[in-house]
Short mmCIF file of C-alpha atoms in Angstrom, two decimals:
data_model
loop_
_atom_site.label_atom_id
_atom_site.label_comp_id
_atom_site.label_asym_id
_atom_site.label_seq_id
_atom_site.Cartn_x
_atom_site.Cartn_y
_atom_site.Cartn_z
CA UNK A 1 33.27 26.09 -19.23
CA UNK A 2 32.28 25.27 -22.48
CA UNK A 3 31.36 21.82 -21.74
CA UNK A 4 28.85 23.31 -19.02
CA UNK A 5 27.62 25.43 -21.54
CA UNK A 6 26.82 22.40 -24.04
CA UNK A 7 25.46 20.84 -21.27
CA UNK A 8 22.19 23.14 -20.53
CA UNK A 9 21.67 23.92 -23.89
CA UNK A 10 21.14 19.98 -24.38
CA UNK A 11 19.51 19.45 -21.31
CA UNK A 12 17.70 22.57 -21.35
CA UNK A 13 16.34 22.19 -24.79
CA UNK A 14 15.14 18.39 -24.08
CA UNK A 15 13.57 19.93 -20.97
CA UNK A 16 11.47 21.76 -23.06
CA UNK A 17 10.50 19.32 -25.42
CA UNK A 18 10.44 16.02 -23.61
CA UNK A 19 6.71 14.32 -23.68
CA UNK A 20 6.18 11.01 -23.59
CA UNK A 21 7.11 10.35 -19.91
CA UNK A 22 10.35 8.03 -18.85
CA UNK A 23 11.27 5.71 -21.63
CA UNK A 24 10.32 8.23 -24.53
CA UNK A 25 12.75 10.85 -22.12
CA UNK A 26 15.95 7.94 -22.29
CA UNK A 27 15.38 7.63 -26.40
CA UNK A 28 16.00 11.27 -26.80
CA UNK A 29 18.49 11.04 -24.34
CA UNK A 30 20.24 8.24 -25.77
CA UNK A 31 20.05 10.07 -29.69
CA UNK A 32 21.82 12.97 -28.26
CA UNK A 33 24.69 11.51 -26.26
CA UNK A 34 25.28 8.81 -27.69
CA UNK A 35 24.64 8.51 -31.38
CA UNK A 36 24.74 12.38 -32.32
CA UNK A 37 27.16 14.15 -29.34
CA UNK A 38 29.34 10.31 -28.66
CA UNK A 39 29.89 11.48 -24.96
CA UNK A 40 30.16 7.76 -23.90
CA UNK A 41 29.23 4.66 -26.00
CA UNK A 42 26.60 2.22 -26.13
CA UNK A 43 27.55 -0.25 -23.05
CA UNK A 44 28.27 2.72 -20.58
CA UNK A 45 24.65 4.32 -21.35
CA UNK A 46 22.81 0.87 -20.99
CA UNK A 47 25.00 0.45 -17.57
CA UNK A 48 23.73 3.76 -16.65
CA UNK A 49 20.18 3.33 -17.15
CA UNK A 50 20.57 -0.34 -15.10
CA UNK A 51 22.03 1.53 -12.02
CA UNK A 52 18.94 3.75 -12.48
CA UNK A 53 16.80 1.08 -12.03
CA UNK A 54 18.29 0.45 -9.20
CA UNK A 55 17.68 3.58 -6.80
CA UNK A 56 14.04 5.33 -5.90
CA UNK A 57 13.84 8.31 -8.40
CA UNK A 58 12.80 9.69 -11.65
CA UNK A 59 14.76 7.49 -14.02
CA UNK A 60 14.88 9.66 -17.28
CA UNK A 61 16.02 12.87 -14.37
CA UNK A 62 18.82 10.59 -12.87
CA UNK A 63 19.83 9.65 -16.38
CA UNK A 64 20.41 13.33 -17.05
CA UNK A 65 22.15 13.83 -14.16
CA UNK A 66 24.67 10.77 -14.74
CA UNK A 67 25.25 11.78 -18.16
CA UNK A 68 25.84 15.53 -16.73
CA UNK A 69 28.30 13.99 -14.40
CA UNK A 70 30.74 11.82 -16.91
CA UNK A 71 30.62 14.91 -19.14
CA UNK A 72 31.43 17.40 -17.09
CA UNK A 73 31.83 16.34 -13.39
CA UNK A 74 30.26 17.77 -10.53
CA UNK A 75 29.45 20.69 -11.97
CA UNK A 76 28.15 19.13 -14.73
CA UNK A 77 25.47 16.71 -12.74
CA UNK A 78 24.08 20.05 -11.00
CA UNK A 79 24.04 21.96 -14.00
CA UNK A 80 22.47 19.02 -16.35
CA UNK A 81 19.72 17.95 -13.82
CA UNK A 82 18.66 21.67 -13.00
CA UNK A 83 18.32 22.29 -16.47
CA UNK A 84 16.47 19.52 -17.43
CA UNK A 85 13.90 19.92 -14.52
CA UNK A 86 13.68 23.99 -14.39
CA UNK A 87 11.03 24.27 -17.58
CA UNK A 88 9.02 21.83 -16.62
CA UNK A 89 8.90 22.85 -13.04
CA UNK A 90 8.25 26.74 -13.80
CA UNK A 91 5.80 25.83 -16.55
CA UNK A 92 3.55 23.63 -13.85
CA UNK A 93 3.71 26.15 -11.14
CA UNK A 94 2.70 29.08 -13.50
CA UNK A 95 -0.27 26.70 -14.41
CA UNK A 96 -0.28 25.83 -10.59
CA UNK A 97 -1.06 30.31 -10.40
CA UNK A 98 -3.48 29.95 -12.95
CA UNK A 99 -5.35 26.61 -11.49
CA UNK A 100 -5.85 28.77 -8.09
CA UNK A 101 -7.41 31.60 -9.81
CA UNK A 102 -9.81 29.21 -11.94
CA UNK A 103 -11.94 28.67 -8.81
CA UNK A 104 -13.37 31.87 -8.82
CA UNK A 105 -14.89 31.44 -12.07
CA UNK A 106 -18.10 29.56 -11.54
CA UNK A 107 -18.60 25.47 -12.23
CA UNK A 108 -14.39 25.20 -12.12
CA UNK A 109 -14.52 21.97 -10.08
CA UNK A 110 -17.20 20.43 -12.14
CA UNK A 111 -15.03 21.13 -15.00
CA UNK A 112 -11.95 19.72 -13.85
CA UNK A 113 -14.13 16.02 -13.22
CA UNK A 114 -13.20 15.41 -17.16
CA UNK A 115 -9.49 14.74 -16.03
CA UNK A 116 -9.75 12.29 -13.48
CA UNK A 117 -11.18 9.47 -15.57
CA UNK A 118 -8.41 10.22 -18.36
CA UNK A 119 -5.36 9.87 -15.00
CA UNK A 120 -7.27 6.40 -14.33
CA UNK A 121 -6.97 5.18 -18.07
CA UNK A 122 -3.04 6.65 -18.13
CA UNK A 123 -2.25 4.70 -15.22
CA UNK A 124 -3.91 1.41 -16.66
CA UNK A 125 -2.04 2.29 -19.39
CA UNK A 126 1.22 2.91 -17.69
CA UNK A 127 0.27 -0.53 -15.57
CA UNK A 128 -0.15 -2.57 -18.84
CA UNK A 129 3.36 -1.56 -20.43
CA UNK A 130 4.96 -2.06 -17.35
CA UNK A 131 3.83 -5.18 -16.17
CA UNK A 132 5.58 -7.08 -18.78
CA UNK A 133 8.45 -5.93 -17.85
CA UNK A 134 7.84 -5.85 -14.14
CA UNK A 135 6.55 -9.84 -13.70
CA UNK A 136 8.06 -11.97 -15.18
CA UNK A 137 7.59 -14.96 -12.90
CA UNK A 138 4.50 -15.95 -10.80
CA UNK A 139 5.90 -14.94 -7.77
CA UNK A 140 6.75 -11.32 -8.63
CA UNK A 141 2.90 -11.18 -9.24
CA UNK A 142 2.08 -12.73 -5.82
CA UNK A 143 4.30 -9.29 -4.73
CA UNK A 144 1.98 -6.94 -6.54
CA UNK A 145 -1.12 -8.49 -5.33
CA UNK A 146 -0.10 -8.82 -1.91
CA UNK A 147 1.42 -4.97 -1.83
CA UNK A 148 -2.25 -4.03 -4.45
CA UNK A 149 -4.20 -5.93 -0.82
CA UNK A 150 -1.84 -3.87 1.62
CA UNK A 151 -3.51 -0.63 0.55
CA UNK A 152 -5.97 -1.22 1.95
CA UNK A 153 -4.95 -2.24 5.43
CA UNK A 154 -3.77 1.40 6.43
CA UNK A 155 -0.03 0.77 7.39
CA UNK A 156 0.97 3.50 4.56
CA UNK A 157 2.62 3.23 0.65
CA UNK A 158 6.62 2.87 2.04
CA UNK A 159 5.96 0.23 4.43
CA UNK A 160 3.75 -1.52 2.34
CA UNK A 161 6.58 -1.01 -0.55
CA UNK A 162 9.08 -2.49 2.02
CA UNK A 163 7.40 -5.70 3.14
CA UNK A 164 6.69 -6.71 -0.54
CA UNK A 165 10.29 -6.09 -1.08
CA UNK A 166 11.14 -7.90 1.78
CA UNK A 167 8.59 -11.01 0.59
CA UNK A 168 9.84 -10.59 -2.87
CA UNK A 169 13.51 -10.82 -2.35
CA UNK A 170 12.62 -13.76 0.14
CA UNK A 171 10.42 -15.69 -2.35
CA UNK A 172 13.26 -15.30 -5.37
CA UNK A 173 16.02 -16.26 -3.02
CA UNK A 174 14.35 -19.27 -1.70
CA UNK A 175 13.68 -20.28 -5.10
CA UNK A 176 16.53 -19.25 -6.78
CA UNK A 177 19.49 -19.06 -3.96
CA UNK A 178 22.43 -18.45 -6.79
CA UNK A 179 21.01 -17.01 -9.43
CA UNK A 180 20.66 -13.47 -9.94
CA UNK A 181 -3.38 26.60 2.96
CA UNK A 182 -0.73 27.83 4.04
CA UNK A 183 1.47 24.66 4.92
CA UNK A 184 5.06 25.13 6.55
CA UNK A 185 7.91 25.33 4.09
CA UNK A 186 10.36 22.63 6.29
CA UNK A 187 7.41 20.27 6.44
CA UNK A 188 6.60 20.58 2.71
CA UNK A 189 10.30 19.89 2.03
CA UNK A 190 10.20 17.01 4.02
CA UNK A 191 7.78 15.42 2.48
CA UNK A 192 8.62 15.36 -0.47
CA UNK A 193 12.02 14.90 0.01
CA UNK A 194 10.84 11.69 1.64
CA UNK A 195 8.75 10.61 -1.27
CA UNK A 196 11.56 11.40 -3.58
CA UNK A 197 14.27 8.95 -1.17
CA UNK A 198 11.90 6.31 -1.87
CA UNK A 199 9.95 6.43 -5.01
CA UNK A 200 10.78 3.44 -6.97
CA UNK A 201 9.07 2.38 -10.47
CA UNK A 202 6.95 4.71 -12.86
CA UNK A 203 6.09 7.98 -11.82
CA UNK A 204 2.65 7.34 -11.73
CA UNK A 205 3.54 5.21 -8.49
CA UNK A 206 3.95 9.17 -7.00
CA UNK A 207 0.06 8.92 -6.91
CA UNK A 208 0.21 6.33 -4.46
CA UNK A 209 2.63 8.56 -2.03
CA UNK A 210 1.01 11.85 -2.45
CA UNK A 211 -2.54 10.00 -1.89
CA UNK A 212 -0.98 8.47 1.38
CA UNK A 213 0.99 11.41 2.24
CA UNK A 214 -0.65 14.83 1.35
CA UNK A 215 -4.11 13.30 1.70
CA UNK A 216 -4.92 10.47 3.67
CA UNK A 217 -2.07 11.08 6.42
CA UNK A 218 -1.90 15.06 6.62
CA UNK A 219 -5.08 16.25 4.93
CA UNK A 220 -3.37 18.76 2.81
CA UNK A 221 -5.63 18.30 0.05
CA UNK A 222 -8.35 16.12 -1.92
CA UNK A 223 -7.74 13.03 -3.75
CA UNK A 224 -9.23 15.48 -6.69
CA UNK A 225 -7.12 18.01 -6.39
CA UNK A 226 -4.18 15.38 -6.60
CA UNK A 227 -5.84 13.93 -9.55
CA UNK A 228 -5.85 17.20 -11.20
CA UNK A 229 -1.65 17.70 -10.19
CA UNK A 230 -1.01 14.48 -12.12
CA UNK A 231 -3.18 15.49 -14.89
CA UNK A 232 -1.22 18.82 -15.53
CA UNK A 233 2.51 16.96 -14.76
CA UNK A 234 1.52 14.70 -17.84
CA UNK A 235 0.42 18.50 -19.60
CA UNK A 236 3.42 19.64 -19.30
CA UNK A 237 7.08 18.26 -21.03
CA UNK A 238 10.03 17.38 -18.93
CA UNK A 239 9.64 14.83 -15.72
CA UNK A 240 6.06 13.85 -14.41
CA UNK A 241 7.76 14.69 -10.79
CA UNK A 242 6.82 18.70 -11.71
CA UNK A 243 3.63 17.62 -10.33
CA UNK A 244 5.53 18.63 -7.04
CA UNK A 245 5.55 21.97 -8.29
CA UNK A 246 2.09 21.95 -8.88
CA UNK A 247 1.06 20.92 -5.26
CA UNK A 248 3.97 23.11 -3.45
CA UNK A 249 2.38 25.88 -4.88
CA UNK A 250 -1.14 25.08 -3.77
CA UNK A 251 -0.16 24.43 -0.32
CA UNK A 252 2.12 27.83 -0.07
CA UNK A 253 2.38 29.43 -3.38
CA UNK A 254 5.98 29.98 -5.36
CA UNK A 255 8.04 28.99 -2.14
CA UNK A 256 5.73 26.24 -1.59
CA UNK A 257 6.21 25.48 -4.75
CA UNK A 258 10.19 25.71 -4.57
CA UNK A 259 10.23 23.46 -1.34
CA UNK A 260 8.05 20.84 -3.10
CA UNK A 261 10.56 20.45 -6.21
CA UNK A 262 13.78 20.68 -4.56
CA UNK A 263 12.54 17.79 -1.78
CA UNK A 264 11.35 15.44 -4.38
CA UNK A 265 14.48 15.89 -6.76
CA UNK A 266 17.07 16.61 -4.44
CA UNK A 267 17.70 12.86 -3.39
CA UNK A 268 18.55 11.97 -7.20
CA UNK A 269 21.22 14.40 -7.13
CA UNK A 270 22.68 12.83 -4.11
CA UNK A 271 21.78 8.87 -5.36
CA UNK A 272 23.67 9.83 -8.78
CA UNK A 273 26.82 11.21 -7.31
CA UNK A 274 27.22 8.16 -4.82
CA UNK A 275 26.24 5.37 -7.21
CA UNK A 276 28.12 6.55 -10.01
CA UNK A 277 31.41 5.21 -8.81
CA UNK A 278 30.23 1.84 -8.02
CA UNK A 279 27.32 0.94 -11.16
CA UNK A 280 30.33 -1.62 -12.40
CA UNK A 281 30.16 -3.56 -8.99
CA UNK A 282 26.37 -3.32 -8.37
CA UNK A 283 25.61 -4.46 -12.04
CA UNK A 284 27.26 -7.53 -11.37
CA UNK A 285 25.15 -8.26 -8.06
CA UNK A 286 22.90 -10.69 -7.76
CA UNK A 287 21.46 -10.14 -5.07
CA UNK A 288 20.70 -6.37 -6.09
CA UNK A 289 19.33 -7.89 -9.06
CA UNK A 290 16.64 -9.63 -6.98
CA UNK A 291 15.97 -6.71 -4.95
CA UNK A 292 15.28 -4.89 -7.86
CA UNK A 293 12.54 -7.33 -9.36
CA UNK A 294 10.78 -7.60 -6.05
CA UNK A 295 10.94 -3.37 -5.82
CA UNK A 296 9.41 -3.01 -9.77
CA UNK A 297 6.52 -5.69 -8.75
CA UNK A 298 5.53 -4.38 -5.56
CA UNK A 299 5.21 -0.52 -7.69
CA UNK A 300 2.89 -2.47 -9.89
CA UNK A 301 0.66 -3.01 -6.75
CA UNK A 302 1.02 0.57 -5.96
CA UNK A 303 0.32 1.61 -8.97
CA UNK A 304 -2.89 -0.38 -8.84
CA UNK A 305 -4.03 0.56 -5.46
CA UNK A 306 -3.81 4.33 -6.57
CA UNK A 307 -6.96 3.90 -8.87
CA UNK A 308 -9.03 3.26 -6.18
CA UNK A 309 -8.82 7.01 -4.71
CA UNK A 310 -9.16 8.60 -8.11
CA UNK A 311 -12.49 5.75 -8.97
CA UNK A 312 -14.26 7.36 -5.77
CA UNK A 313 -14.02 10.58 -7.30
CA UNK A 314 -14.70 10.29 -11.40
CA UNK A 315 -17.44 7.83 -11.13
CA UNK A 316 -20.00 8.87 -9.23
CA UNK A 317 -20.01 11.92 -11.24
CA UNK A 318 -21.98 11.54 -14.94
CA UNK A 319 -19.41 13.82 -16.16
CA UNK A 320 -16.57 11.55 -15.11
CA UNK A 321 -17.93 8.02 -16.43
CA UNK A 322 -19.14 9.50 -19.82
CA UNK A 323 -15.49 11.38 -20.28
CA UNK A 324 -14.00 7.38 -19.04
CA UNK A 325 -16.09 5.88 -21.72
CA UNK A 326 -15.69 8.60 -24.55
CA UNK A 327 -11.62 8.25 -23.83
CA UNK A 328 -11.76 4.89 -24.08
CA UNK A 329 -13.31 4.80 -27.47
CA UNK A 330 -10.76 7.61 -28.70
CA UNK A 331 -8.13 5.13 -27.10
CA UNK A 332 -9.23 2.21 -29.37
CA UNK A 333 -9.33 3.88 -32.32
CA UNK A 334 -6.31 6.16 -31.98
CA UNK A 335 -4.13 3.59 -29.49
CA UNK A 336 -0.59 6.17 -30.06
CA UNK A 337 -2.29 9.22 -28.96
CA UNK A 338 -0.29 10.89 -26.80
CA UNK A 339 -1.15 11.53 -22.69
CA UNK A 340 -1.04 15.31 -23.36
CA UNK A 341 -3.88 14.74 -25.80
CA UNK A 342 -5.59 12.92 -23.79
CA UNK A 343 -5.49 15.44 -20.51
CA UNK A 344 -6.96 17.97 -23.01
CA UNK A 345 -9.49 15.99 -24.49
CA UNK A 346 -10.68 15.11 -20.39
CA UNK A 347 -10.43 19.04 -19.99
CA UNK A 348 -12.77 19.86 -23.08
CA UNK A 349 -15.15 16.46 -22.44
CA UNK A 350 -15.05 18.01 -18.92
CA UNK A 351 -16.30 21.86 -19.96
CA UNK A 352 -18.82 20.41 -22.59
CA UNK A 353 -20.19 18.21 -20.44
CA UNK A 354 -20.79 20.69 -17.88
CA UNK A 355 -22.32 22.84 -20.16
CA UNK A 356 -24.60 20.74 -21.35
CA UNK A 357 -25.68 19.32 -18.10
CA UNK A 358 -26.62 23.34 -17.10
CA UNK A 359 -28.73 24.01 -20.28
CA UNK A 360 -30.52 20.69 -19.77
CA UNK A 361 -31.55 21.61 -16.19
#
């Protein structure tokens, strides 16, 4: 009992305080179990975070979940994992309550345009870092491209995930044969519990999903009104996937809300508690181990192809393309500023703008 006690405090605690998206989540995760706490040591953590890599999902939630499970079991991987996720998830639905009521003030929408040129920039951003980790051959940038071109052919973000797999895996074999509003609850669930079986990569590739998804295949809502989800995940600390909160709860308030969170993280818990007996086996795989570059190269492509939705609406709008160019400039001159900064400096560029635009006219 007490171990499951020292688990949600830890997990808990880092729930609430853990900007900085994935790899900035795995730091403080790796400070407190394994240098300060000494739960496991150095070679089991880095296995951990490899078998991550290695399933669709949140990385920095599964790695809270894995390190829930070899502390205290079971128990421990649904007690670490829900209290990692809860804060962030309550947090973005209350702002979820508050972003519904906004509309009734007048101008709200035209306020809001400040965010979507900041998401663009975090996702070139998020592109950039993980690119160089993502290619490192010509062919796994072939993938990208051809899975960046397959966007736009209409056949959907999983399939067009699975074929540049599929070519990926293919290509690196061949060359290297032995080397290593009111939406139904059930559907909501569904859907995200789909995205979250097969979300590889960063969490901005979620864009992709929830643009082919909620917008494009069920007209649920706007490519703005995702824009503005991924705008207040990155607002708030904990996993980017509390976006899912953010559009539950637009589509049918708190249990909407509810079905949204527990589809997209449920799989992890599952993934976690299967994988976890067998990382020793699968780390030695080859063959995994070119499934896995082929996976991270084709998310680069999504990645990609999820600008062009949120281009269509932040640049036809003056508001939009003078926020772009004004967080561009604050980007070159302050290059560590932080993606919650930046959301609120869209937000304010967004109102001032606005405002200015009205007193002109």
């Amino acid at each position: 009992m007490n171990a499951l006690i020292e688990i949600f405090k830890l997990f808990f605690h880092l729930g609430l305080v853990a900007f900085g998206g994935p790899a900035a989540h795995i730091a403080m995760i790796h400070r407190e179990v394994v240098d300060k706490r000494k739960w496991m040591d150095e070679k089991h953590f880095l296995d951990l975070i490899g078998a991550t890599s290695l399933i669709p999902g949140p990385n920095s939630t599964e790695m809270v979940i894995h390190c829930g499970y070899h502390r205290g079991g079971i128990a421990g991987l649904l007690v670490s994992g829900i209290s990692f996720i809860l804060p962030a998830c309550v947090l973005t639905g209350f702002l979820a309550y508050l972003y519904t009521i906004a509309f009734k003030f007048p101008h709200f929408e035209t306020y809001m345009i400040g965010i979507k040129p900041v998401v663009i920039i975090l996702i070139f951003q998020a592109i950039q870092k993980l690119w160089k980790k993502a290619i490192t051959a010509y062919e796994l940038a072939v993938v990208s491209v051809i899975v960046f071109l397959l966007g736009f052919s209409g056949i959907g973000e999983f399939y067009s995930l699975l074929l540049g797999t599929c070519v990926g895996f293919v290509i690196l074999k061949f060359k290297k044969p032995s080397s290593i509003n009111s939406i139904a609850l059930p559907a909501i669930f569904w859907v995200f519990a789909k995205i979250g079986s097969i979300l590889f990569g960063s969490g901005y590739v979620l864009i992709a999903y929830l643009q082919d998804e909620i917008v494009e295949n069920r007209a649920w809502l706007t490519s703005s009104q995702i824009a503005d989800a991924i705008a207040i995940g990155q607002f708030t600390p904990g996993p980017v996937l509390s976006t899912s909160t953010f559009i539950g709860y637009l589509l049918a308030g708190g249990w909407g809300a509810v079905a949204a969170s527990a589809g997209i993280f449920l799989p992890s818990f599952i993934f976690v508690v299967l994988l976890n007996p067998i990382i020793p086996k699968m780390r030695n795989s080859k063959n995994f181990s070119l499934v896995l570059d082929s996976v991270n190269a084709a998310s680069i492509g999504l990645m990609a192809y999820a600008l062009i939705p949120l281009a269509k609406v932040s640049f036809p709008s003056p508001t939009g393309s003078i926020t772009f160019i004004l967080t561009l400039i604050l980007l070159w001159k302050f290059p560590k500023i932080s993606s919650l900064k930046l959301v609120s400096f869209g937000i304010i560029s967004g109102v001032a703008l606005t405002e200015l635009g009205t007193l002109i006219s």
